[in-house]
mmCIF file of C-alpha atoms and ligand atoms in Angstrom:
data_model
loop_
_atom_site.group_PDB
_atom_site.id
_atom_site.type_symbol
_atom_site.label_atom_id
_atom_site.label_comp_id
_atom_site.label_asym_id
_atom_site.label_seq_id
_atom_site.Cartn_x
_atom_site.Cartn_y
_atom_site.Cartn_z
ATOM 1 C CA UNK J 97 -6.049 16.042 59.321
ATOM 2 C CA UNK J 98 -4.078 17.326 56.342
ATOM 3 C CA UNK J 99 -5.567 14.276 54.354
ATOM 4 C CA UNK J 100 -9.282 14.849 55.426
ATOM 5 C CA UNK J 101 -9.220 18.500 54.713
ATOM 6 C CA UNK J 102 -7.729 18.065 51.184
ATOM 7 C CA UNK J 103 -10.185 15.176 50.249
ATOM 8 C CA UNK J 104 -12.989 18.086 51.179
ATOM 9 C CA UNK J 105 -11.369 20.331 49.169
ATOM 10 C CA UNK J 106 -11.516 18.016 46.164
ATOM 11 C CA UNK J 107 -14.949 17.840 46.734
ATOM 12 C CA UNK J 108 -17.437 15.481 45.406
ATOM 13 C CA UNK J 109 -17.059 12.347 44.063
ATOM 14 C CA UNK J 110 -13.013 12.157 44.470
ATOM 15 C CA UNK J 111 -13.431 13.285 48.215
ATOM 16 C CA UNK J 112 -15.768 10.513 48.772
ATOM 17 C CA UNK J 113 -14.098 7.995 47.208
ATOM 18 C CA UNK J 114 -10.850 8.901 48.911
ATOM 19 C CA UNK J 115 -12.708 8.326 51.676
ATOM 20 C CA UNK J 116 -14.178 5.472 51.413
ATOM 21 C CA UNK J 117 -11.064 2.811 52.473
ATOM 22 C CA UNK J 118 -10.384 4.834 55.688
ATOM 23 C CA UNK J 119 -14.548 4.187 56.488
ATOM 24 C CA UNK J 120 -14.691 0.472 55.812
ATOM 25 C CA UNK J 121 -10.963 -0.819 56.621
ATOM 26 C CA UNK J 122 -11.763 -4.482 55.208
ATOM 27 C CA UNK J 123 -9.128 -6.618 55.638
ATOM 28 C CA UNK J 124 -6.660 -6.080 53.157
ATOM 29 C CA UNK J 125 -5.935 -8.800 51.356
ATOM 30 C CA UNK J 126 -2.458 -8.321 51.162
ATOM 31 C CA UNK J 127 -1.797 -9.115 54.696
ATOM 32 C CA UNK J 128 -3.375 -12.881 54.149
ATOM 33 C CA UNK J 129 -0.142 -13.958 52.312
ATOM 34 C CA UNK J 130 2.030 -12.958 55.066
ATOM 35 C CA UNK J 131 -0.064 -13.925 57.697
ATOM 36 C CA UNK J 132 -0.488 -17.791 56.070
ATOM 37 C CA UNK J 133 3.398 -17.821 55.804
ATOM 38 C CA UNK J 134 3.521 -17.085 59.600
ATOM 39 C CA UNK J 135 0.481 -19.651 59.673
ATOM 40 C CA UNK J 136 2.865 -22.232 57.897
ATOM 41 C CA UNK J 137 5.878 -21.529 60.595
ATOM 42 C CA UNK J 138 3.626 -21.755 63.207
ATOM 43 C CA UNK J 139 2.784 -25.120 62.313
ATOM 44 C CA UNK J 140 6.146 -26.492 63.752
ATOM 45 C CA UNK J 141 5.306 -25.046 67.357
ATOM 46 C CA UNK J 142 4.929 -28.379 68.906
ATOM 47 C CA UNK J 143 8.775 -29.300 68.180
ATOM 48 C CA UNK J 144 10.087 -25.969 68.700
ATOM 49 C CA UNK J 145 8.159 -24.746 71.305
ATOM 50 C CA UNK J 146 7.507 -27.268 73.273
ATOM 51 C CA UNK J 147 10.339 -30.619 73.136
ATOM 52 C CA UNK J 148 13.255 -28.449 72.970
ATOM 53 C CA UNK J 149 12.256 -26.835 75.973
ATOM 54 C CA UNK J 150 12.415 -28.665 79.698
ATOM 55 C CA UNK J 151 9.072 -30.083 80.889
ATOM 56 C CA UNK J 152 6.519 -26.979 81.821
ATOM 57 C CA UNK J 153 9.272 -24.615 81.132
ATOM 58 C CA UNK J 154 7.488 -21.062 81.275
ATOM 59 C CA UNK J 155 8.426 -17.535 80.723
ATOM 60 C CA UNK J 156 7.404 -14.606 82.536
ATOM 61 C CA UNK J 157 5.064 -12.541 81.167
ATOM 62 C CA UNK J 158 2.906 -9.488 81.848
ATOM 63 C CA UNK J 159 -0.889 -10.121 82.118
ATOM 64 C CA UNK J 160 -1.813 -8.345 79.317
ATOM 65 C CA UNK J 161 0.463 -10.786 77.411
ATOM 66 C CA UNK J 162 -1.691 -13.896 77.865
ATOM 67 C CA UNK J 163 -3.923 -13.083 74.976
ATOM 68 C CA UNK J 164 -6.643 -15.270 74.410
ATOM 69 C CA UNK J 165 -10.331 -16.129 72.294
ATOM 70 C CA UNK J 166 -11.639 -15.718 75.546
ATOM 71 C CA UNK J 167 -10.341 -12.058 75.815
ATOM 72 C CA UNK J 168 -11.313 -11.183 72.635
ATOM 73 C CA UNK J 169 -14.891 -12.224 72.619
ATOM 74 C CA UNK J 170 -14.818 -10.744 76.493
ATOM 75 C CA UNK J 171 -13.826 -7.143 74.778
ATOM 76 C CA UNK J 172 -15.809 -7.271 71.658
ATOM 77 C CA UNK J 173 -19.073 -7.695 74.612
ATOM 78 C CA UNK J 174 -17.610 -5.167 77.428
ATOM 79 C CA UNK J 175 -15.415 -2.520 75.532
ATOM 80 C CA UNK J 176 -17.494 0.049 73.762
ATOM 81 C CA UNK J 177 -16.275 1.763 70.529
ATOM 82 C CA UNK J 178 -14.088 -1.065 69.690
ATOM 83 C CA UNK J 179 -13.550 -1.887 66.121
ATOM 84 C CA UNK J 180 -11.485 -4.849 64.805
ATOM 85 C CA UNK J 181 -8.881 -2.946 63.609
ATOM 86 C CA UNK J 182 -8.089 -2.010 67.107
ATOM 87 C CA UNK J 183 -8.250 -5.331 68.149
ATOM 88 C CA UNK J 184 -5.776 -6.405 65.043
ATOM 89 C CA UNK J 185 -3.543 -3.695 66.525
ATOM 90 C CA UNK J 186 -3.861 -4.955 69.917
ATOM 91 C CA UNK J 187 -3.112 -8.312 68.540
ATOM 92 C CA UNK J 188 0.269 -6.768 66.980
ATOM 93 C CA UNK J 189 1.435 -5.268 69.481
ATOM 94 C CA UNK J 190 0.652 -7.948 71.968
ATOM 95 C CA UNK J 191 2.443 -10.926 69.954
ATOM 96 C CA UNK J 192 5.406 -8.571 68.960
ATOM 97 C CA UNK J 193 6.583 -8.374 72.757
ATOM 98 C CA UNK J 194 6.204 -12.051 73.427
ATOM 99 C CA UNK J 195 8.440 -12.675 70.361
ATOM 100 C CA UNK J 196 10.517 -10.317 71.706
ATOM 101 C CA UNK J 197 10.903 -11.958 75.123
ATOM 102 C CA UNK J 198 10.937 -15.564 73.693
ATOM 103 C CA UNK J 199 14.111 -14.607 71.393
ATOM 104 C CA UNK J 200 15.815 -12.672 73.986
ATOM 105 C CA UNK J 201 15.439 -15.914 76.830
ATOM 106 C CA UNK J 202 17.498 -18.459 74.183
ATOM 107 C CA UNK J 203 20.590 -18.562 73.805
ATOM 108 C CA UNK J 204 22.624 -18.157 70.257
ATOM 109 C CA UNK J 205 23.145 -21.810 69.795
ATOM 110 C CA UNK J 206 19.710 -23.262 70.853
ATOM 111 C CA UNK J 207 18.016 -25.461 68.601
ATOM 112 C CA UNK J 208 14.942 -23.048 68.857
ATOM 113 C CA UNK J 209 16.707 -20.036 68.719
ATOM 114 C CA UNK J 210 16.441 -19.674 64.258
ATOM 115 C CA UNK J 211 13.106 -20.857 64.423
ATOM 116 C CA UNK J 212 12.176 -18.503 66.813
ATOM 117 C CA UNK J 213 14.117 -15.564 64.888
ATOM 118 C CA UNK J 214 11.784 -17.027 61.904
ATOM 119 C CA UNK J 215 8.423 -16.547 63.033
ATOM 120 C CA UNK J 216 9.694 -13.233 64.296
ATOM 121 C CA UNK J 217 10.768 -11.862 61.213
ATOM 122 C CA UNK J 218 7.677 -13.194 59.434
ATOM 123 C CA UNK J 219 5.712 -11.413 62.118
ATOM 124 C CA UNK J 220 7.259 -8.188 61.639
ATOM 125 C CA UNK J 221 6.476 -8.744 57.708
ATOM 126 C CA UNK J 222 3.365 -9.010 58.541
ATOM 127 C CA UNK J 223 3.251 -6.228 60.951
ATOM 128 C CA UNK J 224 4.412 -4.507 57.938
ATOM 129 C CA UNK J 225 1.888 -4.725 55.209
ATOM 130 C CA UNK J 226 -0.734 -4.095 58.102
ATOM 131 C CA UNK J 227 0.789 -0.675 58.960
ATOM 132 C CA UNK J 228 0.828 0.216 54.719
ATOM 133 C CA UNK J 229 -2.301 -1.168 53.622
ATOM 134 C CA UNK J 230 -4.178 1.013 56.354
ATOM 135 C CA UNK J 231 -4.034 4.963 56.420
ATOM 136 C CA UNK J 232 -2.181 6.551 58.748
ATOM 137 C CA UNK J 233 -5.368 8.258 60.338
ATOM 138 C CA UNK J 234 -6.144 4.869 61.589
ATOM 139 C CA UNK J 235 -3.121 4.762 63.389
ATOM 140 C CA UNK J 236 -3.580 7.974 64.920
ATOM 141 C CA UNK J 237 -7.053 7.407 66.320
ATOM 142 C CA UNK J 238 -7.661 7.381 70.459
ATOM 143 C CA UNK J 239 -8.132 3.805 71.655
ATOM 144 C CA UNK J 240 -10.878 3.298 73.974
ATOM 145 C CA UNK J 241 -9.726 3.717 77.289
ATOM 146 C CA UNK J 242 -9.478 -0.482 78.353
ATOM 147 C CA UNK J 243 -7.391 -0.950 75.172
ATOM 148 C CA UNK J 244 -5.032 2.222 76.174
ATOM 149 C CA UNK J 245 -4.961 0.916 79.702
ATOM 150 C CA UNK J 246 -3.794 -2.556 78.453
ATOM 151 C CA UNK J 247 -1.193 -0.754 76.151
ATOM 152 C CA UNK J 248 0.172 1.086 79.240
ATOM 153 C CA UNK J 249 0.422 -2.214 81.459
ATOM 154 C CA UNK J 250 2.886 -3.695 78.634
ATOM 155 C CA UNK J 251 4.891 -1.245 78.290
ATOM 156 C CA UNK J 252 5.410 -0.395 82.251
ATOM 157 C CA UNK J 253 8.787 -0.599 83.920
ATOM 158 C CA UNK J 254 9.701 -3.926 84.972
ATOM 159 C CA UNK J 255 10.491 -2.810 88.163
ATOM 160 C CA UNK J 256 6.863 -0.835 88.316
ATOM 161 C CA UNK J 257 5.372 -4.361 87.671
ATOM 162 C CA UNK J 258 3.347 -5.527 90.644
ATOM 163 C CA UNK J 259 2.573 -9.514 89.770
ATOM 164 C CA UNK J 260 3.635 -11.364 86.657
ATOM 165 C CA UNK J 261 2.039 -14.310 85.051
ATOM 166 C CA UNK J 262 3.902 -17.547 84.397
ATOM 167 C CA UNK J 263 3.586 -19.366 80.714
ATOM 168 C CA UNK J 264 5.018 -21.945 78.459
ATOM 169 C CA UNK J 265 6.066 -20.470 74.911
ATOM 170 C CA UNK J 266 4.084 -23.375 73.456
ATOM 171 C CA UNK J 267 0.801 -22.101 74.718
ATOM 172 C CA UNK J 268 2.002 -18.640 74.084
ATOM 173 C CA UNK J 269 2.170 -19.686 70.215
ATOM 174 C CA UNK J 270 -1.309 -21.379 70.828
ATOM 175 C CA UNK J 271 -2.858 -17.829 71.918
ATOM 176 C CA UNK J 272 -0.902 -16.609 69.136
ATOM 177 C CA UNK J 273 -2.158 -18.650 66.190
ATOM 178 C CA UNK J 274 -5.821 -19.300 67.609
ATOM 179 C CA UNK J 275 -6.636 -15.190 67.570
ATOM 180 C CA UNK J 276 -4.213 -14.598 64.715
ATOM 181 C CA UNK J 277 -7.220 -17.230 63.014
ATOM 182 C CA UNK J 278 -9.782 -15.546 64.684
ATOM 183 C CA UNK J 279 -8.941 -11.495 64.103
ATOM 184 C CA UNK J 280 -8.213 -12.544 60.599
ATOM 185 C CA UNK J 281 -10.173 -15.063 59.655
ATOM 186 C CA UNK J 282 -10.970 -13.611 56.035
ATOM 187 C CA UNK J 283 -7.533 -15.630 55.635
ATOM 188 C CA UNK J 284 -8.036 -18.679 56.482
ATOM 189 C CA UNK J 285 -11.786 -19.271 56.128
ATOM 190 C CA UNK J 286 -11.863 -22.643 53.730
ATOM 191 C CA UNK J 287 -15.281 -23.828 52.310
ATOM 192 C CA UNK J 288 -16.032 -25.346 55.678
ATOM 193 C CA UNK J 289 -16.319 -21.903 57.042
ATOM 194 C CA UNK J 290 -15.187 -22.514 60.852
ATOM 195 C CA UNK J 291 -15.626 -20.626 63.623
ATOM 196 C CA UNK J 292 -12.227 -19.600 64.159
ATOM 197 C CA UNK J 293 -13.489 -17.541 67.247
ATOM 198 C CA UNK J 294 -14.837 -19.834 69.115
ATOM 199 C CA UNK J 295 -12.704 -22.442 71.766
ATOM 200 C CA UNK J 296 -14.518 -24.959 70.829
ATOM 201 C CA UNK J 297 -12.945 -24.912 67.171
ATOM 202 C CA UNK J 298 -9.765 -25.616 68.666
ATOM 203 C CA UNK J 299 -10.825 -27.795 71.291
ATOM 204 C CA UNK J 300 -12.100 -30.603 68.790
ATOM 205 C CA UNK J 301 -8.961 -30.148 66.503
ATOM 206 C CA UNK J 302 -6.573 -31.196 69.572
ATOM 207 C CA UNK J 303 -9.040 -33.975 70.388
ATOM 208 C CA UNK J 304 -8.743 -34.988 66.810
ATOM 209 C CA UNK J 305 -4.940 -35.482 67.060
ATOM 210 C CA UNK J 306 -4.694 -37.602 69.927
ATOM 211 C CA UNK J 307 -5.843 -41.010 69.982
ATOM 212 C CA UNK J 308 -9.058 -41.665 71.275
ATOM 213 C CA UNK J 309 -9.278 -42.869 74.991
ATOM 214 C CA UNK J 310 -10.959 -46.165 74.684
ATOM 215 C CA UNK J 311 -14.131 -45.716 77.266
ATOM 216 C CA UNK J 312 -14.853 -47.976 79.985
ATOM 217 C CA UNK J 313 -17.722 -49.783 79.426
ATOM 218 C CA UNK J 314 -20.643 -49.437 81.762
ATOM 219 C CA UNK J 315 -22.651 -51.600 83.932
HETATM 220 C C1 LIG L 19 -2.543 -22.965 58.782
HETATM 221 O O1 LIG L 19 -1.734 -23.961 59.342
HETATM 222 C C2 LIG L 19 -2.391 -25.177 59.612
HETATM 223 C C3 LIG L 19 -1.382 -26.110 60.255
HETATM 224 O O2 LIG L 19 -1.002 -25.608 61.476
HETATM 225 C C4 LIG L 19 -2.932 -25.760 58.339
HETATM 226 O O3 LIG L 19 -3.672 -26.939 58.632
HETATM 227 C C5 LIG L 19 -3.842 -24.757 57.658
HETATM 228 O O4 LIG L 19 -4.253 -25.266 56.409
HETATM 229 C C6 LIG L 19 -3.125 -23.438 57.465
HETATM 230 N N1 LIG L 19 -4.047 -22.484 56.896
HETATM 231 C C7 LIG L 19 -3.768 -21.741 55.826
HETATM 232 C C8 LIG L 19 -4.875 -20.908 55.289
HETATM 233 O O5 LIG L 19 -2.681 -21.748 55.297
HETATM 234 C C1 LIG L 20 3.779 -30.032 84.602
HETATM 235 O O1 LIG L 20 2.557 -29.348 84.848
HETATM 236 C C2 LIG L 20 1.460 -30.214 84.991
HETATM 237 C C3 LIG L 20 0.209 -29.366 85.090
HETATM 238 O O2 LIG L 20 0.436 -28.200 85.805
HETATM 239 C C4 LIG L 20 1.678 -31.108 86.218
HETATM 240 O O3 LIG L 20 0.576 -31.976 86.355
HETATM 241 C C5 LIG L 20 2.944 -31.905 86.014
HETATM 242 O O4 LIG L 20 3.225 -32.688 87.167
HETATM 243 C C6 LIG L 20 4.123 -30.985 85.725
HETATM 244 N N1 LIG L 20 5.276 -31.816 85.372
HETATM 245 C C7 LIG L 20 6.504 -31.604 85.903
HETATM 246 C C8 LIG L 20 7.564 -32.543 85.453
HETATM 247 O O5 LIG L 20 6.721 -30.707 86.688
HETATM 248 C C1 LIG L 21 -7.037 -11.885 79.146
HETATM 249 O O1 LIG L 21 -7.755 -12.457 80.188
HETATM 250 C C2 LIG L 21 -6.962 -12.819 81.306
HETATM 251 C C3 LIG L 21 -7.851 -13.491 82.315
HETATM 252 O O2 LIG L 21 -8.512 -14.561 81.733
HETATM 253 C C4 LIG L 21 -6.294 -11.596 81.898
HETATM 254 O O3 LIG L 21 -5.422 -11.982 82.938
HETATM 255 C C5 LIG L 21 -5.497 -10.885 80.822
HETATM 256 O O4 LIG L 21 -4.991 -9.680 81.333
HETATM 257 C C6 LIG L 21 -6.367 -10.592 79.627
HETATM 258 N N1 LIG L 21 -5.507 -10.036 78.571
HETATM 259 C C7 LIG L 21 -5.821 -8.952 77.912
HETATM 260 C C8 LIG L 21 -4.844 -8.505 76.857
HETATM 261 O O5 LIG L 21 -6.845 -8.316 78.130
#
């Protein structure tokens, strides 16, 4: 409030202008080098998250935690009031305690265990220039009610914790980097301008890495 009332005071021009980055919250381009050097570790999530780990090893999770396209374009549709920002800060705080629980599952001398520590440092880095290169009003502001409710859920007791969902960290990191695309997508739009949002994006760049089944002639 302290901020507001002084830009009125200022008046004019200045007030407006002080303004005007609180009001329009692009982006900041700051956060796209960070974010493409967690983009870059991410790229290793196959080895790392998935063939050190026993066949459809999995993790328990809260509900909230599997965070998916699918949820976000669900709550863009159903959740009124809500602004990407929020969802960026959903996506933060989301991410940060499935790092959390991902690091604190393997032990010291796995051969995951430093990349893991990695991408969580270069997450928090991240996390970082997000918090600076936004006021703090924004950080201050209500969320709607389903975002606060979700925000509750992942921070309940364990104990208070009626079902849990099962995953694998690989498709944990999936969710991860497919909306970290998506809520951000200023960074990592090329000329070809994809549709980071959408599952089908994804869908044809998995089918594009595995051979193609040979199809069985008709007739
Ligand atoms: C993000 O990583 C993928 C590999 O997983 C790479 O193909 C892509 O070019 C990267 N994007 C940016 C903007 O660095
Ligand atoms: C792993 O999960 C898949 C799909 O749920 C299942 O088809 C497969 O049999 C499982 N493999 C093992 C070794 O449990
Ligand atoms: C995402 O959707 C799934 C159901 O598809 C749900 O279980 C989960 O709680 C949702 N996550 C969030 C963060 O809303």
């Amino acid at each position: 409030m302290v901020h507001l009332s002084s830009a009125w005071l200022l008046g004019g021009p200045l007030g407006l202008f002080l303004l005007v980055p609180v009001l329009m919250a692009p982006t900041p381009s700051s956060l796209c080098t960070p974010l493409k050097t967690l983009n870059d570790s991410l790229s290793h999530r196959r080895r790392y998250m998935k063939h050190n780990f026993p066949i459809n090893y999995s993790i328990q999770v809260h509900y909230e935690e599997i965070f998916k396209l699918s949820n976000i374009s669900r709550m863009r549709v159903n959740v009124e009031g809500l602004d990407e920002l929020m969802l960026q800060r959903l996506w933060f705080q989301v991410n940060q305690g499935i790092l959390k629980k991902l690091i604190r599952i393997l032990p010291e001398r796995h051969p995951s265990r430093s990349y893991t520590a990695e991408l969580e440092t270069r997450f928090r880095d991240a996390e970082g220039v997000f918090v600076q290169a936004h006021p703090d009003e924004v950080f201050q502001r209500e969320p709607p009610d389903p975002v606060q409710d979700i925000w509750d859920r992942l921070t309940e007791e364990p104990e208070k914790v009626s079902s849990w969902r099962y995953a694998t960290p690989k498709s944990l990191m999936d969710n991860l980097c497919h909306t970290m695309h998506c809520l951000f997508s200023h960074c990592f739009t090329t000329e070809a301008q994809h549709d980071y949002c959408g599952i089908s994006h994804w869908r044809k760049g998995r089918n594009n890495m595995k051979p193609k089944a040979a199809k069985k002639p008709r007739r």
